[in-house]
XYZ file of C-alpha atoms in Angstrom:
602
model
C 0.000 0.000 0.000
C 1.479 3.367 -0.878
C 2.223 5.798 1.910
C -0.292 8.546 2.444
C 1.249 11.883 3.365
C 0.152 14.329 5.954
C -1.272 17.583 4.609
C 0.992 20.200 3.113
C 0.209 23.810 3.986
C 1.166 26.756 1.810
C 1.149 29.744 4.151
C 1.118 33.314 2.974
C 4.709 33.750 4.129
C 6.213 31.247 1.712
C 7.811 32.271 -1.588
C 5.932 31.659 -4.830
C 4.999 28.017 -5.159
C 7.377 25.794 -7.088
C 5.417 23.260 -9.072
C 7.260 20.068 -9.867
C 5.649 17.487 -12.128
C 7.737 14.319 -12.458
C 7.415 11.968 -15.401
C 5.871 9.362 -13.103
C 2.561 9.915 -11.404
C 3.285 11.918 -8.237
C -0.003 10.913 -6.625
C 1.295 7.375 -6.286
C 4.608 8.447 -4.776
C 4.738 8.802 -1.000
C 5.602 12.298 0.162
C 7.049 12.079 3.642
C 6.011 15.040 5.782
C 8.600 16.104 8.334
C 6.856 16.557 11.676
C 6.814 20.178 12.766
C 8.683 20.882 15.981
C 6.372 23.798 16.754
C 2.605 23.996 17.047
C 2.291 26.496 14.213
C 0.610 25.546 10.948
C 2.790 23.175 8.980
C 5.183 24.509 6.394
C 5.110 23.043 2.897
C 7.289 20.015 2.322
C 10.130 20.747 -0.067
C 9.339 19.797 -3.626
C 11.461 17.178 -5.260
C 14.189 18.504 -7.496
C 13.091 19.035 -11.060
C 15.094 17.289 -13.734
C 17.092 19.431 -16.092
C 15.557 20.100 -19.451
C 16.514 17.460 -21.967
C 17.937 18.604 -25.297
C 15.294 19.706 -27.693
C 12.690 20.531 -25.073
C 12.545 24.190 -26.105
C 11.894 23.328 -29.738
C 9.324 20.714 -28.721
C 7.595 23.247 -26.523
C 7.483 25.727 -29.373
C 5.882 23.096 -31.578
C 3.243 22.317 -28.952
C 2.141 25.933 -28.797
C 0.451 25.595 -32.172
C -1.243 22.248 -31.463
C -4.933 22.392 -32.308
C -7.693 20.968 -30.099
C -8.061 17.811 -32.190
C -4.602 16.688 -31.077
C -5.675 16.719 -27.442
C -7.174 13.242 -27.952
C -3.639 11.844 -28.154
C -3.059 9.975 -24.847
C 0.662 10.850 -24.934
C 0.039 14.594 -25.137
C -1.221 15.158 -21.580
C 1.881 13.773 -19.807
C 4.113 15.687 -22.225
C 2.300 18.955 -21.583
C 2.601 18.431 -17.832
C 6.334 17.895 -18.263
C 6.514 21.160 -20.165
C 4.644 22.870 -17.363
C 7.199 21.523 -14.914
C 10.108 22.596 -17.091
C 8.636 26.093 -17.514
C 8.626 26.529 -13.746
C 12.077 24.983 -13.215
C 13.729 27.008 -15.986
C 12.373 30.319 -14.743
C 10.211 30.916 -17.805
C 7.412 31.805 -15.429
C 4.144 30.370 -14.198
C 2.037 31.952 -16.953
C 3.542 29.683 -19.610
C 3.270 26.747 -17.194
C -0.378 27.636 -16.681
C -1.066 27.428 -20.405
C 0.549 23.982 -20.613
C -1.326 22.757 -17.516
C -4.695 23.931 -18.863
C -4.168 22.077 -22.134
C -2.839 19.012 -20.326
C -6.000 18.928 -18.238
C -8.158 19.158 -21.367
C -6.224 16.288 -22.911
C -6.642 14.081 -19.825
C -10.361 14.897 -19.683
C -10.799 13.739 -23.300
C -8.837 10.569 -22.645
C -10.954 9.822 -19.567
C -14.129 10.357 -21.565
C -12.887 8.023 -24.296
C -11.837 5.322 -21.800
C -15.000 5.484 -19.685
C -17.321 3.384 -21.919
C -14.822 0.537 -21.979
C -13.008 0.211 -18.678
C -13.442 3.359 -16.544
C -10.032 4.547 -15.580
C -8.398 1.286 -16.609
C -7.337 -1.423 -14.220
C -5.222 0.951 -12.178
C -7.260 4.090 -12.800
C -4.488 5.561 -14.968
C -6.348 8.223 -17.006
C -8.501 9.147 -14.020
C -5.504 9.618 -11.739
C -3.633 11.474 -14.473
C -6.561 13.892 -14.656
C -6.582 14.340 -10.884
C -2.833 15.007 -10.921
C -3.215 17.527 -13.715
C -5.977 19.380 -11.848
C -3.811 19.509 -8.715
C -0.934 20.985 -10.697
C -3.210 23.478 -12.430
C -4.547 24.669 -9.069
C -1.024 24.931 -7.644
C 0.027 27.175 -10.526
C -3.009 29.397 -9.995
C -2.014 29.695 -6.330
C 1.575 30.581 -7.249
C 0.121 33.468 -9.265
C -1.966 34.592 -6.281
C -5.174 33.640 -8.137
C -6.618 31.562 -5.321
C -10.257 31.950 -6.381
C -9.430 30.391 -9.764
C -7.666 27.490 -8.050
C -10.854 26.384 -6.290
C -12.896 25.048 -9.284
C -10.112 22.701 -10.528
C -9.696 21.325 -7.012
C -13.434 20.884 -6.546
C -13.362 18.888 -9.775
C -10.255 16.981 -8.666
C -11.815 15.638 -5.459
C -14.684 14.128 -7.475
C -12.463 12.322 -9.976
C -10.919 9.521 -7.841
C -12.985 6.789 -6.221
C -11.436 5.815 -2.837
C -13.226 2.460 -2.932
C -11.085 1.449 -5.926
C -7.841 1.139 -4.057
C -5.029 3.031 -2.337
C -3.993 5.040 -5.408
C -7.457 6.550 -5.680
C -7.552 7.106 -1.915
C -4.259 8.968 -2.041
C -5.472 11.142 -4.918
C -8.734 11.930 -3.117
C -6.914 12.697 0.143
C -4.392 14.989 -1.564
C -7.158 16.851 -3.376
C -9.175 17.447 -0.200
C -6.154 18.758 1.687
C -5.037 21.012 -1.181
C -8.574 22.359 -1.519
C -8.693 22.986 2.224
C -5.408 24.899 2.100
C -6.631 27.040 -0.799
C -9.903 27.877 0.928
C -7.938 28.736 4.064
C -5.888 31.224 2.048
C -9.178 32.810 0.987
C -10.237 33.092 4.628
C -13.024 30.528 4.241
C -12.112 28.663 7.409
C -15.306 26.641 7.832
C -15.162 25.263 4.279
C -11.454 24.644 4.709
C -12.041 22.587 7.860
C -14.765 20.569 6.115
C -12.220 19.587 3.439
C -9.613 18.608 6.031
C -12.209 16.480 7.839
C -13.084 14.684 4.603
C -9.396 14.138 3.882
C -8.869 12.681 7.367
C -11.847 10.390 6.898
C -10.393 9.033 3.621
C -6.980 8.604 5.214
C -8.374 6.663 8.191
C -10.369 4.373 5.886
C -7.189 3.592 3.953
C -4.519 3.438 6.662
C -6.443 2.768 9.864
C -6.899 5.003 12.904
C -3.489 4.459 14.507
C -1.153 5.085 11.577
C 1.434 7.832 12.365
C 0.414 9.724 9.211
C -3.141 9.865 10.544
C -1.669 11.453 13.664
C -0.034 14.165 11.559
C -3.319 14.943 9.833
C -5.171 14.986 13.170
C -2.726 17.583 14.477
C -3.062 19.598 11.286
C -6.836 19.627 11.630
C -6.505 20.500 15.323
C -4.430 23.546 14.341
C -7.183 24.597 11.939
C -9.752 24.280 14.727
C -7.548 26.460 16.946
C -7.532 29.126 14.230
C -11.321 28.862 14.117
C -11.397 29.117 17.952
C -13.181 25.772 18.252
C -11.022 24.616 21.134
C -13.009 21.587 22.288
C -12.726 19.924 18.885
C -9.069 20.929 18.689
C -8.408 19.344 22.088
C -10.106 16.089 21.097
C -7.975 15.762 17.947
C -4.769 16.757 19.721
C -5.323 14.068 22.364
C -5.742 11.527 19.583
C -2.514 12.729 17.981
C -0.661 12.335 21.271
C -1.929 8.776 21.673
C -0.805 7.832 18.150
C 2.653 9.343 18.555
C 3.163 7.718 21.949
C 2.426 4.346 20.362
C 4.809 4.816 17.422
C 7.582 7.108 18.696
C 10.240 7.010 21.375
C 9.379 8.632 24.711
C 9.824 12.417 24.680
C 10.048 12.494 20.876
C 9.972 15.683 18.803
C 6.524 14.672 17.521
C 5.208 14.409 21.059
C 6.789 17.764 21.946
C 4.989 19.414 19.029
C 1.715 17.837 20.127
C 2.185 19.077 23.688
C 2.925 22.617 22.540
C -0.302 22.622 20.576
C -2.158 21.176 23.550
C -0.714 23.967 25.707
C -2.118 26.562 23.309
C -5.538 24.914 23.532
C -5.452 24.670 27.343
C -4.350 28.299 27.629
C -7.188 29.420 25.365
C -9.645 27.532 27.588
C -8.189 29.083 30.760
C -6.675 25.796 31.959
C -3.282 27.315 32.760
C -1.959 24.583 35.055
C -2.394 21.873 32.404
C -0.928 24.196 29.777
C 2.137 24.671 31.980
C 2.515 20.917 32.446
C 2.449 20.290 28.677
C 5.019 23.030 28.058
C 7.415 21.717 30.701
C 7.258 18.217 29.178
C 7.777 19.672 25.672
C 10.757 21.652 26.930
C 12.358 18.529 28.423
C 12.008 16.751 25.071
C 13.613 19.657 23.231
C 16.473 19.871 25.742
C 17.158 16.169 25.253
C 17.308 16.735 21.481
C 19.614 19.754 21.764
C 17.041 22.139 20.256
C 18.210 25.311 22.020
C 16.125 27.800 20.036
C 12.999 25.703 20.432
C 13.602 25.512 24.182
C 13.773 29.312 24.217
C 10.492 29.546 22.296
C 8.874 27.265 24.864
C 10.304 29.439 27.649
C 8.401 32.372 26.145
C 5.197 30.314 26.201
C 5.898 29.312 29.811
C 6.367 32.981 30.649
C 2.973 33.731 29.105
C 1.346 31.113 31.356
C 3.101 32.449 34.450
C 1.860 35.943 33.576
C -1.702 34.628 33.235
C -1.306 33.055 36.685
C 0.052 36.379 38.062
C 3.360 34.679 38.890
C 5.243 37.670 37.543
C 8.748 36.980 38.920
C 8.752 33.531 37.328
C 7.456 35.035 34.084
C 10.301 37.579 34.006
C 12.828 34.800 34.576
C 11.420 32.745 31.673
C 11.364 35.745 29.327
C 14.887 36.824 30.213
C 16.167 33.276 29.742
C 14.643 33.157 26.254
C 15.907 36.635 25.455
C 19.504 35.640 26.230
C 19.303 32.638 23.905
C 17.667 34.562 21.056
C 20.181 37.401 21.215
C 23.134 35.014 21.081
C 21.717 32.636 18.451
C 19.767 34.980 16.170
C 21.184 38.444 16.794
C 19.967 41.432 18.800
C 17.815 42.810 15.971
C 15.959 39.603 15.144
C 12.136 39.727 15.307
C 12.085 36.970 17.943
C 14.021 39.330 20.222
C 11.414 42.025 19.543
C 8.625 39.578 20.369
C 10.156 38.944 23.815
C 10.480 42.705 24.345
C 6.738 42.961 23.691
C 6.001 40.245 26.250
C 8.123 42.043 28.854
C 6.418 45.336 27.999
C 3.024 43.758 28.639
C 4.198 42.212 31.899
C 5.590 45.489 33.264
C 2.423 47.276 32.193
C 0.352 44.784 34.137
C 2.524 45.257 37.221
C 2.272 49.047 37.027
C 5.881 49.667 35.945
C 4.917 51.910 33.047
C 8.370 53.386 32.411
C 9.909 49.938 31.933
C 6.921 48.909 29.805
C 7.308 51.846 27.447
C 11.055 51.281 27.194
C 10.537 47.707 26.025
C 7.863 48.881 23.552
C 10.330 51.346 22.067
C 13.041 48.681 21.849
C 10.670 46.390 19.967
C 9.541 49.158 17.630
C 13.135 49.937 16.688
C 13.519 46.338 15.510
C 10.175 46.228 13.682
C 10.828 49.567 11.962
C 14.146 48.287 10.552
C 13.514 44.574 10.007
C 16.403 42.275 9.190
C 16.238 40.295 5.930
C 13.957 37.300 6.232
C 11.502 38.963 8.593
C 7.942 38.324 7.436
C 5.292 41.023 7.319
C 3.106 38.801 9.514
C 5.740 38.918 12.280
C 5.965 42.694 12.059
C 2.196 43.206 11.888
C 1.627 40.896 14.854
C 4.207 42.722 16.958
C 2.830 46.154 16.076
C -0.674 44.997 16.946
C 0.422 43.803 20.390
C 2.277 47.044 21.063
C -0.791 49.046 20.001
C -2.825 47.255 22.690
C -0.326 48.423 25.315
C -0.444 52.019 24.046
C -4.229 51.875 24.064
C -4.288 50.693 27.679
C -2.012 53.580 28.812
C -4.378 56.080 27.190
C -2.376 56.812 24.041
C -5.088 55.957 21.493
C -3.697 58.018 18.639
C -0.350 56.215 18.760
C -2.184 52.898 19.051
C -4.258 53.729 15.976
C -1.133 54.561 13.964
C 0.333 51.158 14.779
C -2.869 49.348 13.824
C -3.037 51.251 10.530
C 0.563 50.293 9.798
C -0.180 46.641 10.588
C -3.177 46.687 8.300
C -1.184 48.201 5.454
C 1.445 45.471 5.779
C -1.166 42.741 5.489
C -3.541 44.194 2.915
C -1.765 42.719 -0.116
C -1.079 39.333 1.457
C -3.389 36.458 0.479
C -5.230 34.681 3.249
C -5.102 37.661 5.599
C -8.595 39.076 5.126
C -9.854 37.766 8.465
C -6.791 39.162 10.226
C -7.353 42.556 8.590
C -11.010 42.421 9.644
C -9.872 41.862 13.223
C -7.611 44.917 13.027
C -10.429 47.024 11.583
C -12.719 45.903 14.393
C -10.139 46.971 16.967
C -9.771 50.325 15.223
C -13.547 50.684 15.284
C -13.597 50.193 19.052
C -10.887 52.802 19.506
C -12.638 55.301 17.242
C -15.808 54.700 19.262
C -14.085 55.427 22.579
C -12.674 58.636 21.061
C -16.171 59.734 20.019
C -15.343 59.400 16.308
C -18.525 57.478 15.566
C -18.548 57.867 11.784
C -14.985 56.507 11.595
C -15.997 53.712 13.968
C -18.974 52.727 11.843
C -16.854 52.741 8.667
C -14.193 50.552 10.293
C -16.793 48.097 11.588
C -18.568 48.032 8.223
C -15.328 47.188 6.414
C -14.623 44.410 8.923
C -18.145 43.011 8.585
C -17.878 42.998 4.787
C -14.659 40.965 4.897
C -16.044 38.538 7.470
C -19.223 38.018 5.429
C -17.163 37.305 2.306
C -15.270 34.640 4.254
C -18.537 33.034 5.381
C -17.834 33.963 9.011
C -20.499 32.980 11.533
C -18.432 32.916 14.715
C -19.101 34.642 18.025
C -16.475 37.217 17.048
C -18.585 38.168 14.039
C -21.596 38.597 16.326
C -19.605 40.872 18.630
C -18.452 43.034 15.696
C -22.061 43.348 14.483
C -23.080 44.488 17.960
C -20.292 47.081 18.038
C -21.283 48.393 14.621
C -24.863 48.655 15.852
C -23.739 50.815 18.789
C -21.874 53.133 16.406
C -25.049 53.427 14.325
C -27.005 54.376 17.457
C -24.606 57.260 18.098
C -25.181 58.378 14.490
C -28.981 58.099 15.001
C -29.225 55.372 12.360
C -31.672 53.461 14.511
C -33.164 51.188 11.834
C -29.716 50.039 10.737
C -28.705 49.507 14.365
C -31.790 47.346 14.931
C -30.939 45.112 11.968
C -27.369 44.695 13.191
C -28.435 43.872 16.753
C -30.926 41.307 15.441
C -28.265 39.576 13.352
C -25.805 39.668 16.259
C -28.431 38.118 18.541
C -28.992 35.180 16.187
C -25.274 34.439 15.889
C -24.428 34.792 19.582
C -27.414 32.705 20.674
C -26.165 29.899 18.436
C -22.464 30.209 19.217
C -22.521 31.054 22.929
C -26.065 30.558 24.155
C -28.513 33.019 25.730
C -26.737 33.249 29.106
C -23.415 34.530 27.760
C -22.568 38.110 28.745
C -22.096 39.194 25.113
C -25.500 37.737 24.217
C -27.134 39.482 27.166
C -25.495 42.741 26.090
C -27.021 42.399 22.615
C -30.428 41.679 24.169
C -30.190 44.909 26.159
C -29.102 46.940 23.134
C -31.877 45.473 20.997
C -34.506 46.228 23.640
C -33.349 49.855 23.783
C -33.467 50.092 19.986
C -36.958 48.597 19.794
C -38.031 51.147 22.410
C -36.682 53.943 20.193
C -38.454 52.517 17.148
C -41.777 52.419 18.965
C -41.837 48.643 19.218
C -42.667 48.679 22.928
C -44.043 45.149 23.130
C -40.922 43.710 21.491
C -38.706 45.662 23.906
C -40.753 44.433 26.877
C -40.536 40.832 25.678
C -36.725 40.981 25.428
C -36.249 42.611 28.828
C -38.554 40.076 30.467
C -36.476 37.303 28.901
C -33.228 38.872 30.175
C -34.555 39.299 33.718
C -35.840 35.728 33.745
C -32.423 34.427 32.667
C -30.679 36.444 35.346
C -33.090 35.384 38.093
C -33.163 31.680 37.200
C -29.649 30.983 35.964
C -27.231 33.843 36.555
C -28.339 35.423 39.829
C -29.393 38.984 40.551
C -26.088 40.269 41.979
C -25.068 41.684 38.600
C -25.455 45.492 38.648
C -27.161 45.374 35.251
C -30.086 43.516 36.831
C -31.460 46.566 38.652
C -31.013 48.799 35.597
C -32.870 46.339 33.378
C -35.585 45.880 35.975
C -36.095 49.637 36.140
C -36.177 49.953 32.355
C -38.774 47.204 32.125
C -40.950 48.913 34.742
C -40.831 52.163 32.748
C -41.762 50.404 29.516
C -44.642 48.539 31.144
C -45.921 51.805 32.545
C -45.855 53.460 29.133
C -47.026 50.458 27.107
C -50.611 51.704 26.936
C -49.774 55.242 25.798
C -49.765 56.751 22.294
C -46.551 57.084 20.234
C -45.680 60.331 22.000
C -43.603 58.716 24.695
C -40.051 59.145 25.934
C -37.729 56.506 24.475
C -35.743 56.336 27.691
C -34.004 53.038 26.997
C -31.965 54.424 24.102
C -30.757 57.355 26.177
C -28.617 54.838 28.045
C -26.770 54.091 24.798
C -26.479 57.545 23.196
C -23.480 59.720 23.915
C -24.837 63.043 25.273
C -22.241 64.829 23.107
C -23.348 63.090 19.905
C -24.839 65.461 17.369
C -28.443 64.914 16.284
C -29.346 64.712 12.589
C -29.443 67.911 10.583
C -32.654 69.914 10.472
C -35.204 68.668 8.018
C -37.440 65.686 7.527
C -35.159 63.353 9.500
C -34.990 65.799 12.399
C -38.782 65.903 12.561
C -38.810 62.122 12.748
C -36.519 62.117 15.784
C -38.330 64.968 17.545
C -41.610 63.113 17.048
C -40.202 60.259 19.122
C -39.425 62.629 21.966
C -35.632 62.144 22.172
C -33.718 64.398 24.568
C -30.650 65.623 22.681
C-alpha cells in the first residue's frame, strides 16, 4: 500500500509556489512530511528537485504551442504537456507559460478519460482518471503561485470528485491529496469553515485507507486541530490533539519531537480555555524533550510560552525569569535585531504594564519598535504586523489611542496585499472601530466596523467574534442616530451569539439589552418588553441577581410597562442609556422631525 502523506500547507509567508511534475505519477509516490517541531501551521514540504531540461525541449515546446484541439485526444500529449509545465517553472520561464501547458494538459486528460469510460473506466489501475486528478492539482497549484486563489478552487473541486477511494489506495491517495489542497486554498481565501470541512473529509479518507493508529493519521489529526484552533473551536481541537498524542506515543520514542509538538499545541488549547496549570505541564514536558534533542532555540520559544502562562497566573517573577532566559538565547543565536528578540520585548512590555511599571513597559515597547521599523532580511510582514498589533494594545491601555491607531493602521497596510489575511485585517479594523468609538469618532468607527463586517461576510464567518463586531457596529449606528440600521445589526448579532454562545453569555445578554433599547426607540414597545422580560428571567433563574445590570434592566422594564398603553408620543428612555450626550443629532429637516416626534432628549 502506498504511503499517504500528511497535509501540506502553503502559508502566505512562503515564496511563490514551485510546481514540480515528475514523469511518473506523483499521486502514487509517498511524500514524507517532516513533523513540525512547533505547534504552528505546517510549512510546505520541499518539492522534489526538477530534472534538467533534456535537449530539444525548447523546440518541442514551441511546436506544442500551435497544437490544435483535435490533437488533445492523443493519450501521450497530456503527460508531455505536464512535463513542459514543470520545465517552464524549473527554468524560470514563469508560471504563466506553465499555466497554459497545464490547462491544455487537463483538457487532454479529460478527453482521454471520456474516451476510456465506456470501456473500462479509468483502466485497471485508474491511470487516465488519476492522471486527470494530478493535472488538476498541478493546475490549481500554478493558480495559487500566481496569487489567483479563487481560480484554483474550481479545478480542485473537480479533482476531489475524480478519484474513487473504494477502488484502491492510489485513488484514496489522490482523493486525500485533493481534499487537503482544496482545504489549504480555501484557508488562504479566509473561508475557514469550508477549509475545515475539506480537512475532515481528507482525514476520513486517510483513516479508511490506513487505519486510525497510523502515524500519518496522527499528523493529519494535528493539522486539523491547528485549523480548529484558528477557528477558535477549542473543544474539537483538544479532542484531535489528544488523539494525535496517543498515536505518537504508540509509534515514537518517549519524549520524541513529535510528542513535543503535540504538547505545545495542547498547551495553546489549554491556555485558550483558561486551563493554565495543564498548559504549563504540557510546556514543561515539551521543553524537556527539546532539551534532550539539543534544540536550544525551540527551548527558548517554549520558555516564552511558559512565561505567558506564568503571567496569566500572576506569577510575575517567574514570568520575568522565563522571558529573560529566552531573550539571552535569542540574542546570542539569532542576533539582537531579530524579530524573535522584539517579540520577547513585547512580552516584557506587557508584563511590566500589568505590574504598574509603566516606564519599563514603554522602554521595552520602544526597543521592539526599533527592531520592527528596521527589520532584518527574512523577517515576514506577519511577524511585524503581529508585533505592532500587540504594542498598540499596550499604548491603548495607557491612554495613548492616537499612537495605538497609527500602529494598527501600519499593521493593516502590511497585510492588505497578502493572500489569506482578510480575516486578520477584519480583526484589526474591528479593533480600530472600538478605539474610534471610545474617542467619540462614531462615523470613523462605523466605517471601520462596516469594512470588517464585509470581509467577514465574504469569508462566510459565523463565529461569536462576528456577532460581537455586528453588535459594536450597531452601537456606532445608534450614536449616528441610524436606529433602523442599528436594529438590523443587533438582530443579526443576537442570532449568531445565541447559536455560538447561548442566551446566558454576557455578550449575548449585552445584545439583548441593546436590541430592547433600539426597539423602544423605534416604537416597538411590546418587542422591547418581551426581550427585557427574557433577560430578567435568565438572570433570576440561571445567573443570579447580583449583577449590577439587573437593577437597571428591571427599572427599564418597569418604565416600559408603565408606558405600554400610551400613544406614540412617549419618551424613548431606553436608548438614552446608549447615546453619547455629546453626539450630534441629525441635521434639520425631515429626518430631524422624525426624531423629535419620538421625543428624544438631545
